[in-house]
mmCIF file of C-alpha atoms and ligand atoms in Angstrom:
data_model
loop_
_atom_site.group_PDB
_atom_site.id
_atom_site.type_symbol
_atom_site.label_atom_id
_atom_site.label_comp_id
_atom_site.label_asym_id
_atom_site.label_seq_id
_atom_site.Cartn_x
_atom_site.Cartn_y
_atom_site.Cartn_z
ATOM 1 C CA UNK A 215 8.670 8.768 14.299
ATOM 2 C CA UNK A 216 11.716 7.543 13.096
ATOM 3 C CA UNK A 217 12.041 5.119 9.432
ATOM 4 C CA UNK A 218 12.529 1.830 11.094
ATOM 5 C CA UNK A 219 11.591 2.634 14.629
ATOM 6 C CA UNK A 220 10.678 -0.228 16.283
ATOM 7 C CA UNK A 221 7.807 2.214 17.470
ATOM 8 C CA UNK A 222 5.471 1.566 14.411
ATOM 9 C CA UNK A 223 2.164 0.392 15.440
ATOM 10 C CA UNK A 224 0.150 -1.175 12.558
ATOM 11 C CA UNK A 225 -3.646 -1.109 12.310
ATOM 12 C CA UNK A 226 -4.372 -4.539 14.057
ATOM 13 C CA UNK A 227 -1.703 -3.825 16.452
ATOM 14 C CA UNK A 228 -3.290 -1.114 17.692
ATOM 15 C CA UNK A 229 -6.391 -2.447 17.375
ATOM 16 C CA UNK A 230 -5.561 -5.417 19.860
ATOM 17 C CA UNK A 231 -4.118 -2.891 22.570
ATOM 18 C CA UNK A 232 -7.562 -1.662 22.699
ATOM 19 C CA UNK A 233 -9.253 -4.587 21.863
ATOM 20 C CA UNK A 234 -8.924 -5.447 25.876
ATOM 21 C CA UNK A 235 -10.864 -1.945 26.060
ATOM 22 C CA UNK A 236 -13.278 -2.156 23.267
ATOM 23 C CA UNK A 237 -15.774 -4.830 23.106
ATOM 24 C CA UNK A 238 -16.091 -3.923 19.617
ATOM 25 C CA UNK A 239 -12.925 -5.913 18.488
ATOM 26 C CA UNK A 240 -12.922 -9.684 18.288
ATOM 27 C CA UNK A 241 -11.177 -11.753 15.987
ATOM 28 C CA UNK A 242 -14.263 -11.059 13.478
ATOM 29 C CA UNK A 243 -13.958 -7.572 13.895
ATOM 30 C CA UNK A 244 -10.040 -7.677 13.213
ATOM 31 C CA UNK A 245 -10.215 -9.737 9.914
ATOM 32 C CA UNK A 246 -12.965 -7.155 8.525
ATOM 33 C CA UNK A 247 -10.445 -3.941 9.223
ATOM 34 C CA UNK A 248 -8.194 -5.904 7.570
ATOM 35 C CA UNK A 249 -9.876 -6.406 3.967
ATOM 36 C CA UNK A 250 -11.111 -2.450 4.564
ATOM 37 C CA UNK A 251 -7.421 -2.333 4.561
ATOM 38 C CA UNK A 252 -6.526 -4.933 1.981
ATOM 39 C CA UNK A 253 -9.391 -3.011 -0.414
ATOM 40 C CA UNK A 254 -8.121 0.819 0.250
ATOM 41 C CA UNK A 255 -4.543 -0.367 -0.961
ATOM 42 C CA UNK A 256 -5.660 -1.851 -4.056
ATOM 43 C CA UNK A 257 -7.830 1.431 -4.078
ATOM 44 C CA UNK A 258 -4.971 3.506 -3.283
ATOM 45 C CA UNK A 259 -2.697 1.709 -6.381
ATOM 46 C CA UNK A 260 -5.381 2.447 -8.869
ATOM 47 C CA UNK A 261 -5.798 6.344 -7.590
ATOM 48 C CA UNK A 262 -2.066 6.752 -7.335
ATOM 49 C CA UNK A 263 -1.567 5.914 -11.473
ATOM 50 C CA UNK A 264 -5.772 7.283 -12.295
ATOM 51 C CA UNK A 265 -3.489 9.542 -15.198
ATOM 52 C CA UNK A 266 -1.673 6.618 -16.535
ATOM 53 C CA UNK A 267 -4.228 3.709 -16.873
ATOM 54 C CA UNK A 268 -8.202 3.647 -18.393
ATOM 55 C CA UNK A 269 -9.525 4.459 -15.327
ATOM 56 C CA UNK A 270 -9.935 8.448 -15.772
ATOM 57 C CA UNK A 271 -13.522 9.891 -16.754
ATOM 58 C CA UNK A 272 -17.305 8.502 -16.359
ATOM 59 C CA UNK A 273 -18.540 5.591 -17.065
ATOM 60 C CA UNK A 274 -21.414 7.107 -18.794
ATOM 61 C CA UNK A 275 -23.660 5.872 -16.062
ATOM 62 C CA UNK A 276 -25.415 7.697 -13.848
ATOM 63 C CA UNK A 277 -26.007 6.001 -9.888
ATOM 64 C CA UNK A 278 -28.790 6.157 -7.377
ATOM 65 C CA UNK A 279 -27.561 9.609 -6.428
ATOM 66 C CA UNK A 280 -28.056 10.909 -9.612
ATOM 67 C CA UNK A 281 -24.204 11.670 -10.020
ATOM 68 C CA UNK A 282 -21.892 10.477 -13.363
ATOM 69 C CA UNK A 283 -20.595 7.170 -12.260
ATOM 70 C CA UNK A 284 -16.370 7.793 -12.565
ATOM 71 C CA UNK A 285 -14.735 4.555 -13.555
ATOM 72 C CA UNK A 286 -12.257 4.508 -10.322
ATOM 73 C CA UNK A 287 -16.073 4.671 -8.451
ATOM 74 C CA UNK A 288 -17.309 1.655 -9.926
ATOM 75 C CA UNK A 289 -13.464 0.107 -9.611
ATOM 76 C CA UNK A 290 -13.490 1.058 -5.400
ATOM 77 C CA UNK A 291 -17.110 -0.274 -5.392
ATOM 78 C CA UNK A 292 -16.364 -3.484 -6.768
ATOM 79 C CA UNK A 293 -13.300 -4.031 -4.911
ATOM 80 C CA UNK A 294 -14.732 -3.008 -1.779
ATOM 81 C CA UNK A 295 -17.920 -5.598 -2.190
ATOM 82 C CA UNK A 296 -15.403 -8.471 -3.587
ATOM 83 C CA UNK A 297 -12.986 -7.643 -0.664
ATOM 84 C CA UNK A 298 -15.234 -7.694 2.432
ATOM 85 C CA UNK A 299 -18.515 -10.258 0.998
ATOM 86 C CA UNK A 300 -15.654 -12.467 1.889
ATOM 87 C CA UNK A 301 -14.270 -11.459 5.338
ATOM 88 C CA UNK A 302 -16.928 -13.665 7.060
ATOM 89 C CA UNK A 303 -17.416 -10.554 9.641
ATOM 90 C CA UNK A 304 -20.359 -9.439 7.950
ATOM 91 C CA UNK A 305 -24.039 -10.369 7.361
ATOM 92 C CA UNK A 306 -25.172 -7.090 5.130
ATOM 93 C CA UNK A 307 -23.559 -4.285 3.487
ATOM 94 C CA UNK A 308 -24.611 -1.001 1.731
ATOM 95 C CA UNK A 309 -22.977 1.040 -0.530
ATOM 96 C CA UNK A 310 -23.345 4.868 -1.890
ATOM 97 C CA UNK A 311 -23.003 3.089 -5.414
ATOM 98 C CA UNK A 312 -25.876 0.736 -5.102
ATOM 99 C CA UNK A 313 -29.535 1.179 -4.995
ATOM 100 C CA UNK A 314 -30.327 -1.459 -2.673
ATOM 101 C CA UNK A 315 -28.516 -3.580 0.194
ATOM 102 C CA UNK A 316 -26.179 -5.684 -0.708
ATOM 103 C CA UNK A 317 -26.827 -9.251 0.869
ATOM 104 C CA UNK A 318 -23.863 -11.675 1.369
ATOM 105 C CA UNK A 319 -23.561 -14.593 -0.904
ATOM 106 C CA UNK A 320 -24.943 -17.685 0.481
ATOM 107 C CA UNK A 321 -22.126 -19.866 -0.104
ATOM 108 C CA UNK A 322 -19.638 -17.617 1.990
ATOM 109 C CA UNK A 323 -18.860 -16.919 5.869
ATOM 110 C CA UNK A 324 -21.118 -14.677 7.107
ATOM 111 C CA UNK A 325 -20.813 -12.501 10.497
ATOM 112 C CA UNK A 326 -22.490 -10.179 12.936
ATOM 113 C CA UNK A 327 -21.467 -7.063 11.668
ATOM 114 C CA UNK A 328 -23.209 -4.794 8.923
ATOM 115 C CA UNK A 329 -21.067 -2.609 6.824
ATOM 116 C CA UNK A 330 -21.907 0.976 5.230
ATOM 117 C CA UNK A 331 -19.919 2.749 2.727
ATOM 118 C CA UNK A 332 -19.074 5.194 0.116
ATOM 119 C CA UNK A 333 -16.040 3.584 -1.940
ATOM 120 C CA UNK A 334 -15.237 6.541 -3.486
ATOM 121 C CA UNK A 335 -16.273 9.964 -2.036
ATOM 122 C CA UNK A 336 -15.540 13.469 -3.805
ATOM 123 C CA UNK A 337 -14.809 10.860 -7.035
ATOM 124 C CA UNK A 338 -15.776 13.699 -9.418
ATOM 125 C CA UNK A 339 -12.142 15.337 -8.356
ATOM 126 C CA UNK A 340 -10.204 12.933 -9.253
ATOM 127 C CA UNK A 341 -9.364 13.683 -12.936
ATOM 128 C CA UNK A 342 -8.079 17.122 -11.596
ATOM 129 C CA UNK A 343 -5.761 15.091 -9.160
ATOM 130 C CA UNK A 344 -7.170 16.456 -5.994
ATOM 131 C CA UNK A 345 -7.989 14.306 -2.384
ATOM 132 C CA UNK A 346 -10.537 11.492 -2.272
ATOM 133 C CA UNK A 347 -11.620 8.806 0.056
ATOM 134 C CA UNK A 348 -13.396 5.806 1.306
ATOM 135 C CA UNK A 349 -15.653 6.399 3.986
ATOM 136 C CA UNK A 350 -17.139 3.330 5.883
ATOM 137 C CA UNK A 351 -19.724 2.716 9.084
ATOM 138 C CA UNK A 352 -19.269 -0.445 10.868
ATOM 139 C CA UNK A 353 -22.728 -1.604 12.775
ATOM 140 C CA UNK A 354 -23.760 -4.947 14.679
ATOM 141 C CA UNK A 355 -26.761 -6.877 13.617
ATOM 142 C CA UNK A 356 -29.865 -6.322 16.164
ATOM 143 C CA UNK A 357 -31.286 -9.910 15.183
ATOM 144 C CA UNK A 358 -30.147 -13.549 16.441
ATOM 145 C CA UNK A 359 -27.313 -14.620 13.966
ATOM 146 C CA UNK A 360 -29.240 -17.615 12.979
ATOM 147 C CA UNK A 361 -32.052 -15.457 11.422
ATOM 148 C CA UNK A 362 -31.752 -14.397 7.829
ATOM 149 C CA UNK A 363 -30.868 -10.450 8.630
ATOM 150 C CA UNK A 364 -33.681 -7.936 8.105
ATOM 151 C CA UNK A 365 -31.558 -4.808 5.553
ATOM 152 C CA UNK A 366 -33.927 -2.695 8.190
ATOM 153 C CA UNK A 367 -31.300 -2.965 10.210
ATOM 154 C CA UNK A 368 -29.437 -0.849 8.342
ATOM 155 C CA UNK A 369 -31.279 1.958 9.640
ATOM 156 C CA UNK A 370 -29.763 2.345 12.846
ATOM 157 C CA UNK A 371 -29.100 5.735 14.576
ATOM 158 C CA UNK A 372 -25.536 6.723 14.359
ATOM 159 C CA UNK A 373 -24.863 6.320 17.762
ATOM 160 C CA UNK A 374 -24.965 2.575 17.470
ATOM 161 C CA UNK A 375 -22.177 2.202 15.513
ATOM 162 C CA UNK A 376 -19.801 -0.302 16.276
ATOM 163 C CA UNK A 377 -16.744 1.760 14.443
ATOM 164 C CA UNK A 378 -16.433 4.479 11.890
ATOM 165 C CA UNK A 379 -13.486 5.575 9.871
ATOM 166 C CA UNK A 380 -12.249 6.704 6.346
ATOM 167 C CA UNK A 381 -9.557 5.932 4.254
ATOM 168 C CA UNK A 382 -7.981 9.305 2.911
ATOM 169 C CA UNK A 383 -6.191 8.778 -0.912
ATOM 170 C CA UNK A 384 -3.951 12.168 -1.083
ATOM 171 C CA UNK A 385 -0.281 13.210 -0.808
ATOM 172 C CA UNK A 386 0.057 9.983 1.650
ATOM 173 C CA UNK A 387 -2.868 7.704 1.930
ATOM 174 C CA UNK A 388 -4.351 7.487 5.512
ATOM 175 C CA UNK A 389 -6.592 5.537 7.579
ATOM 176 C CA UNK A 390 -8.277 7.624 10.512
ATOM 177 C CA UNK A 391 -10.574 5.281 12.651
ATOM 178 C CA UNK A 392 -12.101 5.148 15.802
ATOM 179 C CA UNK A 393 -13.777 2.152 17.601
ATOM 180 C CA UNK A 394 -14.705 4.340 20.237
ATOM 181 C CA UNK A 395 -11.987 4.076 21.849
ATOM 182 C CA UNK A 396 -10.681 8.134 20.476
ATOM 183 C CA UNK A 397 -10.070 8.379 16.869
ATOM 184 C CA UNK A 398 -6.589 7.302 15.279
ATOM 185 C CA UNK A 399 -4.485 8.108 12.146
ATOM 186 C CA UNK A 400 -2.352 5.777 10.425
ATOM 187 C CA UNK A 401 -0.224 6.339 7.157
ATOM 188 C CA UNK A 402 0.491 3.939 4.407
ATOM 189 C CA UNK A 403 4.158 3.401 4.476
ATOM 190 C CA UNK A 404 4.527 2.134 0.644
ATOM 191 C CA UNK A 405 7.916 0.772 1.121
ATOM 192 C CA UNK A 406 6.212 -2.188 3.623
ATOM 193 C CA UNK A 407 2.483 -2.196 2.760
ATOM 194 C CA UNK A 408 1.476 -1.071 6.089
ATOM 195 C CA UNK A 409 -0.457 1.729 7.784
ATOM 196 C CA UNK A 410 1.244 3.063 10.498
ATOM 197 C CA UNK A 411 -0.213 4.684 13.493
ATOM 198 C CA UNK A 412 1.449 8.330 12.866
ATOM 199 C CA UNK A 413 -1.614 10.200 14.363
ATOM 200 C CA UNK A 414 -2.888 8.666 17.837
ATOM 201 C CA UNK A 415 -6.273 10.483 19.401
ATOM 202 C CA UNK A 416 -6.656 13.166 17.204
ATOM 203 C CA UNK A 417 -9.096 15.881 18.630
ATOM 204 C CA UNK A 418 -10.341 18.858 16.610
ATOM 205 C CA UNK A 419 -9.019 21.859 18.254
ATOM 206 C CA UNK A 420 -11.612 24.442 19.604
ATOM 207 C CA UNK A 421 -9.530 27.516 18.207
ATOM 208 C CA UNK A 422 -9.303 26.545 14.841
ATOM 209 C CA UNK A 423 -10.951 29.584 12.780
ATOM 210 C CA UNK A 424 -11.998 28.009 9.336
ATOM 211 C CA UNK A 425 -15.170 28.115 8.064
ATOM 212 C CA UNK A 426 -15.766 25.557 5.074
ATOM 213 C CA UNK A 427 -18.494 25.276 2.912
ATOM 214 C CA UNK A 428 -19.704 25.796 -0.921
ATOM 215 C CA UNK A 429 -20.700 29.858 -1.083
ATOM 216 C CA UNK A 430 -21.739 28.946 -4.793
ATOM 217 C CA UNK A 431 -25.266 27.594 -2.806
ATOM 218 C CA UNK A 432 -25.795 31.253 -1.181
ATOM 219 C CA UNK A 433 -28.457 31.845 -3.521
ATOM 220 C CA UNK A 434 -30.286 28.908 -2.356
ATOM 221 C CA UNK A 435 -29.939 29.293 1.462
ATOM 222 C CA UNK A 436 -32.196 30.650 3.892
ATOM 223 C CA UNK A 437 -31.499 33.699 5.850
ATOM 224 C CA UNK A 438 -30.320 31.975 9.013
ATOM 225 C CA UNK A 439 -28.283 30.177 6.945
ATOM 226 C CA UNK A 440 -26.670 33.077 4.933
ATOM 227 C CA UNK A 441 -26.404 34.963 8.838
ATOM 228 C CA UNK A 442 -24.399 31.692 9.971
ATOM 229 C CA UNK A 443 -21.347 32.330 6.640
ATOM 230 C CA UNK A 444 -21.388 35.817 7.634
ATOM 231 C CA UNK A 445 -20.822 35.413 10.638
ATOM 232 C CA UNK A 446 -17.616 33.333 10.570
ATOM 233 C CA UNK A 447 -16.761 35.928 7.565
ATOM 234 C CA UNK A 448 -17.097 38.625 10.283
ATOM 235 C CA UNK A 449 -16.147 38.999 14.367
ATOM 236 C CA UNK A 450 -19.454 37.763 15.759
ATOM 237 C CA UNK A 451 -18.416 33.634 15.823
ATOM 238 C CA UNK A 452 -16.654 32.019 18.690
ATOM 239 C CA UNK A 453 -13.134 33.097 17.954
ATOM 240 C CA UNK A 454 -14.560 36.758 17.612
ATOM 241 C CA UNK A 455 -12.688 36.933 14.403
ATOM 242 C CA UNK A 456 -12.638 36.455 11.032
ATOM 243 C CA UNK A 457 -12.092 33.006 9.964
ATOM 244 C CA UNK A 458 -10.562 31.553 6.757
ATOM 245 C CA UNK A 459 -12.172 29.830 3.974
ATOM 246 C CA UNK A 460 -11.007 26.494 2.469
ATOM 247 C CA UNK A 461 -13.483 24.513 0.114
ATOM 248 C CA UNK A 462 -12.000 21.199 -1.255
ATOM 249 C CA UNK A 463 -15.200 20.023 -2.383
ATOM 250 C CA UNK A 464 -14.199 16.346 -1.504
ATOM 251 C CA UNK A 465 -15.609 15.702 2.072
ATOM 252 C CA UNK A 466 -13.334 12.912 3.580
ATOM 253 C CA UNK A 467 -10.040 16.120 2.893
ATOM 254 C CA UNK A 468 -12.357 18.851 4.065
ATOM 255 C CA UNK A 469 -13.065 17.383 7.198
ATOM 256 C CA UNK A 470 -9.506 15.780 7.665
ATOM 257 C CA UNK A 471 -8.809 19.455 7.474
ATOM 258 C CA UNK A 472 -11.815 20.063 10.030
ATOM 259 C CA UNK A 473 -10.353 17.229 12.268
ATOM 260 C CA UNK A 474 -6.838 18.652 12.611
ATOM 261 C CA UNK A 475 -7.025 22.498 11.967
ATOM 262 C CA UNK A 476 -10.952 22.857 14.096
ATOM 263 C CA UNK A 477 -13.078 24.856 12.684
ATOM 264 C CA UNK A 478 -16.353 23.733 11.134
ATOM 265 C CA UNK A 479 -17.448 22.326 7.767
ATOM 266 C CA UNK A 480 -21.252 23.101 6.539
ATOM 267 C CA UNK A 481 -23.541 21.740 3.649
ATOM 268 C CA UNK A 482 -26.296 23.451 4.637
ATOM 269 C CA UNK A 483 -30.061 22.310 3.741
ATOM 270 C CA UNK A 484 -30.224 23.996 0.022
ATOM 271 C CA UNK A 485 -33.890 25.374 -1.664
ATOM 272 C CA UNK A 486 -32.478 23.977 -5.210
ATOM 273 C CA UNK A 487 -35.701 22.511 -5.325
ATOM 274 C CA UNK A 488 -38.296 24.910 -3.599
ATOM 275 C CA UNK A 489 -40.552 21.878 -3.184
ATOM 276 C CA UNK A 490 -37.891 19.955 -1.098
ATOM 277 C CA UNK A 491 -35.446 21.921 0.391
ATOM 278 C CA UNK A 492 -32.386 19.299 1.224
ATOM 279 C CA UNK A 493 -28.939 18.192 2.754
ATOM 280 C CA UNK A 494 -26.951 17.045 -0.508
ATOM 281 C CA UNK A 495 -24.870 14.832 2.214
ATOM 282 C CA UNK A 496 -25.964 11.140 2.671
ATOM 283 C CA UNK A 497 -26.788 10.257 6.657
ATOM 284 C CA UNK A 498 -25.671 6.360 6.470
ATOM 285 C CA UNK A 499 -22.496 6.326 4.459
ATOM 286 C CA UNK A 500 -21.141 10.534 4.982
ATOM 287 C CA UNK A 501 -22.930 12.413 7.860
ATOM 288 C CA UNK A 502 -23.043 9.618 10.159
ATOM 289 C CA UNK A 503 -19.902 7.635 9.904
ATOM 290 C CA UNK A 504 -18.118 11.159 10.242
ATOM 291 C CA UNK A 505 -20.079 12.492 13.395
ATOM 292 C CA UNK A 506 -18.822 9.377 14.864
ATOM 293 C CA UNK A 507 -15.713 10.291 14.680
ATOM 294 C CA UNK A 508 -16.072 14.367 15.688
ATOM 295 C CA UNK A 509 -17.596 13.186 18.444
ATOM 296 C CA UNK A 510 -15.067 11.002 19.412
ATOM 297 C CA UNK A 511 -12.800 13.432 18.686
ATOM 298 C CA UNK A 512 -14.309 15.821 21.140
ATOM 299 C CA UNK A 513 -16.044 17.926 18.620
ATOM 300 C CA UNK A 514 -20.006 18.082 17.117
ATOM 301 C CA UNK A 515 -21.890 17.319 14.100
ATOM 302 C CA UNK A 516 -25.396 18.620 13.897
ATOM 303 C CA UNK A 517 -27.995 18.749 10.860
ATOM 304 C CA UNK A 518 -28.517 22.022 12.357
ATOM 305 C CA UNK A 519 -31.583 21.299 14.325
ATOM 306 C CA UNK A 520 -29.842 18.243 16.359
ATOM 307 C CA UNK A 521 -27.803 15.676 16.696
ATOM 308 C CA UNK A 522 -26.402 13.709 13.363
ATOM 309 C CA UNK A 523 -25.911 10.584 15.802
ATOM 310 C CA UNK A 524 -29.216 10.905 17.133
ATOM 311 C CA UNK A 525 -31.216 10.771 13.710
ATOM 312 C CA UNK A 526 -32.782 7.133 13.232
ATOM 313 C CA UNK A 527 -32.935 6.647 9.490
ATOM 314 C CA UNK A 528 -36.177 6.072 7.563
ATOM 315 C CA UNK A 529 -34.433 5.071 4.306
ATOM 316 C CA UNK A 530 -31.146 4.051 2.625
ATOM 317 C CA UNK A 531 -30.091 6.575 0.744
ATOM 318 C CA UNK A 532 -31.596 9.562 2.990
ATOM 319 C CA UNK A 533 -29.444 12.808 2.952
ATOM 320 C CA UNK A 534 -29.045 15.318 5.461
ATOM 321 C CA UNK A 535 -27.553 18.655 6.211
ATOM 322 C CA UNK A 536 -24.733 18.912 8.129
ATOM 323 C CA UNK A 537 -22.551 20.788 10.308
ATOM 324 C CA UNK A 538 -19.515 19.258 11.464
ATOM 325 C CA UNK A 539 -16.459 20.289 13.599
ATOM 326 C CA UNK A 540 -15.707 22.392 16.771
ATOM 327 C CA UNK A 541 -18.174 22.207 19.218
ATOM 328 C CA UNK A 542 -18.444 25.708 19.787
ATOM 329 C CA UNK A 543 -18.484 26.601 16.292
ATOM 330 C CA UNK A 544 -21.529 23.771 15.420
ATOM 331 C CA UNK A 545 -23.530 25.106 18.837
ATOM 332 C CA UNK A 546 -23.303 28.657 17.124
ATOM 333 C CA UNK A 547 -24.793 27.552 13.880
ATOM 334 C CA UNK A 548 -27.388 25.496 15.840
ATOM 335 C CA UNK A 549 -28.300 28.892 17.454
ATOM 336 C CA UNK A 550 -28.332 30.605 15.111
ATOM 337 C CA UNK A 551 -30.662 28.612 12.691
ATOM 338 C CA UNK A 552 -33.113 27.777 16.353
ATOM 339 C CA UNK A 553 -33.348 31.838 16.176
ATOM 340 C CA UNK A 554 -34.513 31.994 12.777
HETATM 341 P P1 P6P B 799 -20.645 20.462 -3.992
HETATM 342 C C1 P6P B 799 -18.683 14.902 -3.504
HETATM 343 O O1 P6P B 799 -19.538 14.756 -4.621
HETATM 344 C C2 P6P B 799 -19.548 15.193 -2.311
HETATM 345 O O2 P6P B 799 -20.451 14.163 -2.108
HETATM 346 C C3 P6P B 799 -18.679 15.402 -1.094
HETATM 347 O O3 P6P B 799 -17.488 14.703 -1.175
HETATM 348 C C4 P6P B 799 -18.454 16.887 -1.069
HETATM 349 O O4 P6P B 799 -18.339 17.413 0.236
HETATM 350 C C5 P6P B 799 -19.717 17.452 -1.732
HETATM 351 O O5 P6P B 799 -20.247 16.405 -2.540
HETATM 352 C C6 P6P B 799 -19.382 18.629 -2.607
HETATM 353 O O6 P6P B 799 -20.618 19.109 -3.123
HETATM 354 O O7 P6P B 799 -22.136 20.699 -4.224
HETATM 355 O O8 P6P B 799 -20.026 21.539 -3.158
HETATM 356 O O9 P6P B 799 -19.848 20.163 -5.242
#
């Protein structure tokens, strides 16, 4: 697309040429993209200068997750929370960063929607300058509006989300988002303050041969699991070759990657703990929010033994395994792990 076409389609303008297809977008629905957007540039300005201002580093904390709170975390968290408590779209919100719900201040707007994030994924790369992101799940409130909102409803199965999308802070910043209407990328021109649709209905591509995931577990996978990485390293996988290896180690770039190269990405249920063998990824604000979108996108996302979207959540903060990516290339792992 050309600087200065008269072609550039911003966020809401896109969003209202669908809106007549998507139920999902009213005027409610349209003011909370745009603080998501409002809060990922402000997130974006502090990421772009991370080496230049106090933001670098931990904040010797340690969050709900167990992980090093970075200072940029705690900076997208706040901003985030600040940002969209007052879009008046939304009625309940949960973050990666926070223990418990976050409720919506009494004295502001409230809305129908509930709102799921992580403000800062793969934030323990960013004082080695490499790709992190925003991830966020937009759901509607089960309850009457004029009842105080149960945070139960948080737990909804993936496949009632409203919208899912992530903001992606790298060499350009990007918004990729999908109502369920297809999923859409859009790039932050800097020079106007707008994202830009320069990526309309991405699908992953179902000859993409990269394999993705963190061989530094293999000592704590089971042998279905270590069969499944051979595989792809060998010429018994769906492309009947062998398939590269990337590993960013920041999810929102590995599955951008995943989402435009095909492909599949894997955190596989680890035996770190022998007593509770676990997915490191969490379902609400990672795994589910992203099989949204490789759905949408005409691809898969699994937990190994079914579908991501499919899971109804029992808690908050509950983490999953997860493959994600070509359909062809999940359905083999599937198989392979149903075989034992
Ligand atoms: P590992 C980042 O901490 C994160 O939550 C995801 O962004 C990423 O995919 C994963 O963890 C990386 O985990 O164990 O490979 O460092």
């Amino acid at each position: 697309m050309e600087a200065g076409s008269t072609k550039q389609i911003t966020v809401v303008e896109h969003l209202l040429l669908h809106q007549k297809k998507s139920p999902a977008a009213t005027g409610k629905f349209t003011q909370l993209l745009y603080d998501l957007i409002l809060a990922a540039k402000l997130i974006t300005r502090s990421v772009n200068k991370a080496g230049l201002l106090d933001v670098l580093g931990g904040t010797g904390e340690v969050n709900v997750q167990g992980e090093n709170v970075q200072k940029l975390d705690e900076y997208a968290n706040q901003v985030l929370i600040h940002r969209l408590e007052r879009s008046g779209a939304l009625c309940l919100m949960a973050s990666e960063e926070n223990p418990e719900p976050i409720s919506i201040p009494s004295h502001l707007p409230k809305g129908d929607y509930i709102l799921v994030f992580d403000p800062l994924d793969g934030s323990s790369n960013i004082d080695v300058n490499i790709n992190v992101g925003t991830i966020f799940s937009i759901m509607r409130r089960k309850s009457a509006s004029t009842s105080e909102v149960n945070p139960n409803e948080l737990l909804q199965p993936g496949y009632q989300q409203v919208a899912a999308g992530y903001f992606l802070y790298g060499p350009s910043t990007m918004m990729v988002y999908s109502t369920g209407q297809g999923v859409h990328g859009f790039t932050l021109d800097p020079s106007v303050g707008e994202f830009l649709l320069s990526h309309p209905n991405m699908t992953i591509p179902n000859s993409g041969a990269i394999y993705s995931v963190n061989e530094g577990n293999h000592a704590y996978w089971d042998a279905p699991t270590r069969r499944i990485v051979e595989s792809f390293k060998a010429h018994d996988n769906p492309q009947k070759k062998p398939y590269s290896t990337r590993y960013v180690g920041s999810l929102v770039a590995d599955f951008h990657r995943t989402l435009q190269y095909g492909g599949v990405f894997m955190y596989p249920l680890d035996h770190k703990n022998p007593e509770a063998p676990r997915g490191k990824l969490r379902l609400l604000c990672e795994a589910s929010p992203l099989a949204f979108l490789a759905e949408q996108a005409g691809g898969a996302a699994s937990s190994g033994t079914g579908r991501i979207l499919e899971i109804v959540p029992e808690k908050l903060h509950q983490r999953v395994p997860l493959y994600i990516g070509a359909k062809a290339d999940v359905a083999f792992a599937e198989a392979q792990l149903r075989q034992g």
